């Protein structure tokens, strides 16, 4: 019924088949139009491009390396696994790519304040960082549940000079943080740009965020040719909103022989209802300004998501992923908390890389994928973030006792001297 | 005589105009705090002199709403509110001889099925639907479905809307134009936004449709101020607050105060 009618609009800008679009209060339409114009003018302006490229090189540290993961690969049926090392970017994840682009656009539009939502805190930290760098005011909205489990990132944002607002409504996670950021933006749009952190939300956000992350796919494509002399058989990434995945996929989307694989959070198991598996258990609907796959009940009320990973704990997904899913161009599977944490440990111990728990979902997927594609296959995983922020969660999961007396111990040492 | 929704809204505005006054429009979410109590609350609004009632369809992610309405819809959802609750409340309003419209975020309508929703709302006596997060660009299927049942599709204009957009919005809106008086979410404010008169004037230049002003109106004095230049005054959060504090009697009393403000304004 409605989907058929919606399909008629598939050729409108900002749509991916029936997905995407703009479902927002009228008060935001002019700001989205302004943003759209600034984005298109910016990416066509040599001065803007060179400013962004300079920052990527000199501040973020791009290009990020492509690292062959030999020991981890042994656990993937011997497949040739490569990690695209977005964890080595300044601030520790891919998020900075998008944030620098949007913060420069904010300046271009004459806005003096940027706001953001954050789940794991990586996007919030990246936004606070860009704000500090460019001298912008910054407010970050974060679910109260997430401020608890990602306390380290809360501290980082505050040190960087951002105001962190703990959101205690709804499920107190990423979805609720986006609601509050949108409410702020409706009231502050004259002075404020909303740096949305993923490839969802109203047009032009999905297209723009993908654009600023497409550097991941471009670099990966060049790098894999340099070492393997050919395209990979598959590229893989974890998918929350889906920005790191979209950045990597964008480099290979036109290469029909390169499989695109996304891994969403299966939480405690899709059958338990406590998960964030939008493709496994969601249906098309509208959330946060776009039509996409949504975890919802029969009346269209959003159902709370669940994942051990704050960054994947979101009941919607980017609309382009929804379209890639429906057309079969990309394949999405879910990975449970426990499978992700096994991969987290394996990556740490075989490669000396502690990944973000979000990324660990992709790592678990690659273990399956290696077995599926075999030892001669070449697979790139987007190692989207580092796991420092997740050390407390991981320690709890693995039953590692954290010493709370580090300072006490050092005092004892000095006294004994 | 069988009135269509669009005609009903037109005639209630025409009636008020003949009395040289603005219309008083009140909002409450269906099922708040429970379905039974919400029926009693809208009946109290009718008794207190509200001319047209927006029945809210509670939604889990109300982006346009401030804390007062957020809490009310959470409570309604917690107590089992569904689109059926909305239809029940719409019927109760229509039975009192007052015109009901629905206020709903888009996803619940899309999930219900837009043709089915339009049909059932028309059957229940509803006259139109306000869709605060449906842009006109995405609204074509809904405009067609509403048109099939002679329901008014009611879109919002904002202070940030360009004149060109206002004109396009007015072309597809029926019943009345909802002018959001301020850049922000719903909720009582100390002063009515000074953006409202300018916005109403710009909308007037685009359309002959009645214009109702909402966001931030909470007392009779504010209602009277808006009623001087707008065709309708919309009050939402203040009714929720009145229901929380004083129940049915509190809502009736606020309706009387606001109606007084609207009636003495000109």
Coordinates of C-alpha atoms in Angstrom, one line a residue, chain A residues 8-311:
Chain A
X8 CA 6.6 6.6 -7.1
X9 CA 8.8 9.2 -5.4
X10 CA 11.9 7.1 -5.8
X11 CA 13.5 9.4 -8.3
X12 CA 13.3 12.5 -6.1
X13 CA 16.6 13.8 -4.9
X14 CA 17.6 12.4 -1.5
X15 CA 15.8 9.2 -2.1
X16 CA 17.2 5.7 -2.4
X17 CA 14.3 3.8 -4.0
X18 CA 11.4 4.3 -1.6
X19 CA 13.9 5.1 1.3
X20 CA 15.4 8.4 2.5
X21 CA 13.7 11.6 1.9
X22 CA 12.8 14.4 4.4
X23 CA 10.3 13.8 7.2
X24 CA 11.0 16.8 9.4
X25 CA 9.2 19.8 11.0
X26 CA 8.7 22.6 8.6
X27 CA 11.0 24.8 10.8
X28 CA 14.0 22.7 9.7
X29 CA 13.3 22.7 5.9
X30 CA 15.1 26.0 5.2
X31 CA 18.1 24.9 7.3
X32 CA 18.3 21.6 5.3
X33 CA 18.0 23.6 2.1
X34 CA 20.8 25.9 3.2
X35 CA 22.9 22.9 4.2
X36 CA 22.3 21.2 0.9
X37 CA 23.3 24.3 -1.0
X38 CA 26.4 24.8 1.1
X39 CA 27.4 21.1 0.7
X40 CA 27.1 21.2 -3.1
X41 CA 28.9 24.5 -3.3
X42 CA 31.6 23.3 -0.9
X43 CA 32.5 20.1 -2.6
X44 CA 32.8 21.9 -5.9
X45 CA 35.0 24.6 -4.4
X46 CA 38.7 24.0 -4.8
X47 CA 39.5 26.0 -1.7
X48 CA 37.1 24.0 0.5
X49 CA 38.4 20.7 -0.9
X50 CA 42.0 21.7 -0.3
X51 CA 41.3 22.8 3.3
X52 CA 39.6 19.5 4.0
X53 CA 42.3 17.4 2.3
X54 CA 45.0 19.3 4.3
X55 CA 43.2 18.6 7.6
X56 CA 42.8 15.0 6.7
X57 CA 46.5 14.7 6.0
X58 CA 47.9 16.9 8.7
X59 CA 45.4 16.6 11.5
X60 CA 43.6 13.3 11.1
X61 CA 46.7 11.5 9.8
X62 CA 45.3 10.2 6.5
X63 CA 45.7 8.1 4.6
X64 CA 45.1 5.4 7.2
X65 CA 47.1 2.2 6.7
X66 CA 45.7 -1.0 5.2
X67 CA 47.1 -3.7 7.5
X68 CA 47.3 -7.4 6.6
X69 CA 45.9 -9.4 9.5
X70 CA 47.8 -12.6 9.1
X71 CA 47.3 -14.2 12.5
X72 CA 43.6 -13.2 12.7
X73 CA 43.2 -14.4 9.2
X74 CA 44.2 -17.9 10.3
X75 CA 40.9 -18.0 12.2
X76 CA 39.0 -16.9 9.0
X77 CA 39.8 -20.2 7.1
X78 CA 43.1 -18.6 6.1
X79 CA 41.5 -15.9 4.0
X80 CA 43.7 -12.8 3.2
X81 CA 42.2 -10.4 5.6
X82 CA 43.1 -6.7 5.5
X83 CA 42.1 -4.1 8.1
X84 CA 41.4 -0.5 7.0
X85 CA 42.9 1.2 10.0
X86 CA 40.4 4.0 10.8
X87 CA 41.2 3.3 14.5
X88 CA 44.5 5.1 13.8
X89 CA 42.8 8.4 12.9
X90 CA 43.0 11.2 15.3
X91 CA 40.3 10.7 18.0
X92 CA 40.3 7.0 17.4
X93 CA 37.7 6.2 14.8
X94 CA 36.3 7.0 11.3
X95 CA 34.0 9.6 12.8
X96 CA 36.4 12.5 12.4
X97 CA 36.2 12.3 8.5
X98 CA 32.6 13.4 8.5
X99 CA 32.9 15.8 11.4
X100 CA 35.7 17.8 9.8
X101 CA 33.7 18.1 6.6
X102 CA 30.6 19.2 8.4
X103 CA 32.4 21.6 10.7
X104 CA 34.0 23.3 7.7
X105 CA 30.5 23.6 6.2
X106 CA 29.2 25.1 9.5
X107 CA 31.9 27.8 9.2
X108 CA 31.1 28.3 5.6
X109 CA 27.4 28.9 6.6
X110 CA 28.5 31.4 9.2
X111 CA 27.3 29.2 12.1
X112 CA 29.1 29.6 15.5
X113 CA 27.8 26.5 17.3
X114 CA 27.7 22.9 16.4
X115 CA 25.6 20.2 18.2
X116 CA 25.8 16.4 17.9
X117 CA 24.2 13.2 19.1
X118 CA 26.5 10.4 20.2
X119 CA 26.1 6.7 21.2
X120 CA 29.5 5.3 21.9
X121 CA 30.8 8.8 22.3
X122 CA 33.2 8.5 19.3
X123 CA 31.1 10.9 17.2
X124 CA 30.7 13.2 20.2
X125 CA 34.5 13.2 20.8
X126 CA 35.1 13.9 17.1
X127 CA 32.7 16.8 17.1
X128 CA 34.1 18.3 20.3
X129 CA 37.5 18.0 18.7
X130 CA 36.5 19.8 15.5
X131 CA 34.8 22.5 17.6
X132 CA 38.0 23.1 19.6
X133 CA 40.1 23.1 16.4
X134 CA 37.8 25.6 14.6
X135 CA 36.7 27.7 17.6
X136 CA 33.1 26.7 17.6
X137 CA 30.8 26.2 20.5
X138 CA 29.7 22.6 21.0
X139 CA 26.9 20.7 22.7
X140 CA 26.7 16.9 22.6
X141 CA 23.6 15.0 23.4
X142 CA 24.1 11.5 24.8
X143 CA 21.7 9.0 26.3
X144 CA 22.1 8.6 30.1
X145 CA 22.7 4.8 29.7
X146 CA 25.5 5.6 27.3
X147 CA 27.1 8.3 29.5
X148 CA 27.4 5.5 32.0
X149 CA 28.9 2.8 29.8
X150 CA 31.1 5.2 27.9
X151 CA 32.3 7.4 30.7
X152 CA 35.8 7.8 29.3
X153 CA 34.4 9.5 26.2
X154 CA 32.2 11.8 28.3
X155 CA 35.4 13.0 30.1
X156 CA 37.2 13.5 26.8
X157 CA 34.4 15.6 25.4
X158 CA 34.3 17.8 28.6
X159 CA 38.1 18.2 28.5
X160 CA 37.8 19.4 24.9
X161 CA 35.4 22.1 26.0
X162 CA 32.1 20.6 24.9
X163 CA 28.9 20.7 27.0
X164 CA 27.6 17.1 27.4
X165 CA 23.8 16.8 27.9
X166 CA 22.8 13.5 29.4
X167 CA 19.4 12.5 27.9
X168 CA 17.1 10.6 30.4
X169 CA 14.1 10.2 28.2
X170 CA 12.9 7.0 26.4
X171 CA 15.5 4.2 26.4
X172 CA 18.2 6.7 27.3
X173 CA 20.4 5.7 24.3
X174 CA 21.3 6.9 20.9
X175 CA 17.7 7.2 19.5
X176 CA 16.8 9.5 22.4
X177 CA 20.0 11.6 22.0
X178 CA 19.0 12.2 18.4
X179 CA 15.5 13.3 19.5
X180 CA 17.0 15.9 21.8
X181 CA 19.6 17.1 19.3
X182 CA 16.7 17.7 16.8
X183 CA 14.7 19.6 19.4
X184 CA 17.7 21.8 20.1
X185 CA 18.3 22.4 16.4
X186 CA 14.7 23.4 15.7
X187 CA 15.1 26.2 18.3
X188 CA 18.7 27.2 17.5
X189 CA 19.0 26.7 13.8
X190 CA 20.0 30.3 13.0
X191 CA 23.3 30.0 14.9
X192 CA 23.7 26.3 15.0
X193 CA 24.6 23.4 12.7
X194 CA 23.6 19.9 13.6
X195 CA 26.5 17.6 12.9
X196 CA 24.6 14.4 12.4
X197 CA 27.0 11.5 12.9
X198 CA 25.8 8.9 10.6
X199 CA 24.3 8.2 7.1
X200 CA 20.7 8.6 8.3
X201 CA 18.4 11.5 9.0
X202 CA 16.7 13.8 6.5
X203 CA 18.3 14.6 3.1
X204 CA 21.0 15.8 2.5
X205 CA 22.6 14.1 5.6
X206 CA 22.8 10.5 4.2
X207 CA 24.5 11.6 1.0
X208 CA 26.7 14.2 2.7
X209 CA 28.0 11.9 5.5
X210 CA 28.7 9.2 2.9
X211 CA 30.6 11.7 0.8
X212 CA 32.8 12.8 3.7
X213 CA 33.6 9.1 4.5
X214 CA 34.1 8.0 0.9
X215 CA 37.8 8.7 1.5
X216 CA 37.8 5.3 3.3
X217 CA 36.7 3.5 0.2
X218 CA 38.9 5.4 -2.2
X219 CA 42.1 4.8 -0.2
X220 CA 41.2 1.1 0.4
X221 CA 40.7 0.6 -3.3
X222 CA 44.1 2.1 -4.1
X223 CA 45.8 0.3 -1.3
X224 CA 44.5 -3.2 -2.1
X225 CA 45.5 -2.8 -5.7
X226 CA 49.0 -1.9 -4.5
X227 CA 49.4 -5.0 -2.4
X228 CA 47.2 -7.6 -4.1
X229 CA 47.1 -6.2 -7.6
X230 CA 43.4 -6.8 -7.7
X231 CA 40.0 -5.9 -6.2
X232 CA 39.0 -7.7 -3.0
X233 CA 36.3 -10.4 -3.1
X234 CA 34.4 -8.7 -0.3
X235 CA 34.5 -5.6 1.8
X236 CA 32.9 -5.7 5.3
X237 CA 31.9 -3.4 8.1
X238 CA 29.8 -3.2 11.2
X239 CA 26.5 -1.3 10.6
X240 CA 24.9 0.9 13.3
X241 CA 23.6 3.9 11.4
X242 CA 26.1 2.7 8.8
X243 CA 28.5 5.5 8.2
X244 CA 31.8 3.5 8.3
X245 CA 30.2 0.8 6.1
X246 CA 28.9 3.4 3.6
X247 CA 32.3 5.0 3.4
X248 CA 34.0 1.7 2.6
X249 CA 31.3 0.4 0.4
X250 CA 31.3 3.6 -1.7
X251 CA 34.7 2.7 -3.1
X252 CA 33.5 -0.6 -4.5
X253 CA 29.7 -0.2 -5.1
X254 CA 30.2 -0.1 -8.8
X255 CA 32.4 -3.2 -8.9
X256 CA 29.7 -5.9 -9.2
X257 CA 32.2 -8.6 -8.3
X258 CA 33.0 -7.1 -4.9
X259 CA 30.6 -8.3 -2.3
X260 CA 29.4 -5.7 0.3
X261 CA 28.8 -7.2 3.7
X262 CA 27.3 -5.4 6.7
X263 CA 27.0 -6.7 10.2
X264 CA 24.4 -5.4 12.6
X265 CA 24.0 -6.0 16.3
X266 CA 22.2 -9.2 17.3
X267 CA 22.4 -8.2 21.0
X268 CA 21.4 -11.1 23.1
X269 CA 19.9 -12.9 20.1
X270 CA 17.4 -11.8 17.5
X271 CA 14.9 -14.3 18.9
X272 CA 15.1 -12.7 22.4
X273 CA 13.9 -9.3 21.1
X274 CA 16.8 -7.7 22.8
X275 CA 18.9 -6.7 19.7
X276 CA 19.5 -3.9 17.2
X277 CA 19.0 -6.1 14.1
X278 CA 16.9 -3.8 11.8
X279 CA 17.2 -6.0 8.7
X280 CA 16.6 -9.2 10.5
X281 CA 13.6 -8.0 12.6
X282 CA 12.7 -4.5 11.4
X283 CA 10.3 -3.2 8.7
X284 CA 10.2 -0.1 6.5
X285 CA 9.0 2.9 8.4
X286 CA 10.0 6.5 9.1
X287 CA 12.4 7.5 11.9
X288 CA 14.5 10.6 12.5
X289 CA 13.6 12.2 9.2
X290 CA 14.1 9.3 6.8
X291 CA 12.2 6.3 5.5
X292 CA 14.2 3.2 6.2
X293 CA 14.2 -0.1 8.1
X294 CA 13.0 0.5 11.7
X295 CA 12.5 -1.7 14.7
X296 CA 8.8 -0.9 15.4
X297 CA 5.6 -2.5 16.7
X298 CA 2.5 -3.0 14.6
X299 CA 1.4 0.6 15.4
X300 CA 4.6 2.2 14.2
X301 CA 6.0 2.9 17.7
X302 CA 9.7 2.6 17.8
X303 CA 10.9 -0.5 19.7
X304 CA 13.9 0.0 22.0
X305 CA 17.1 -1.6 20.6
X306 CA 19.7 -3.4 22.6
X307 CA 23.4 -4.1 22.1
X308 CA 26.5 -4.4 24.2
X309 CA 27.9 -1.8 21.7
X310 CA 26.5 1.7 22.3
X311 CA 27.4 2.7 18.8

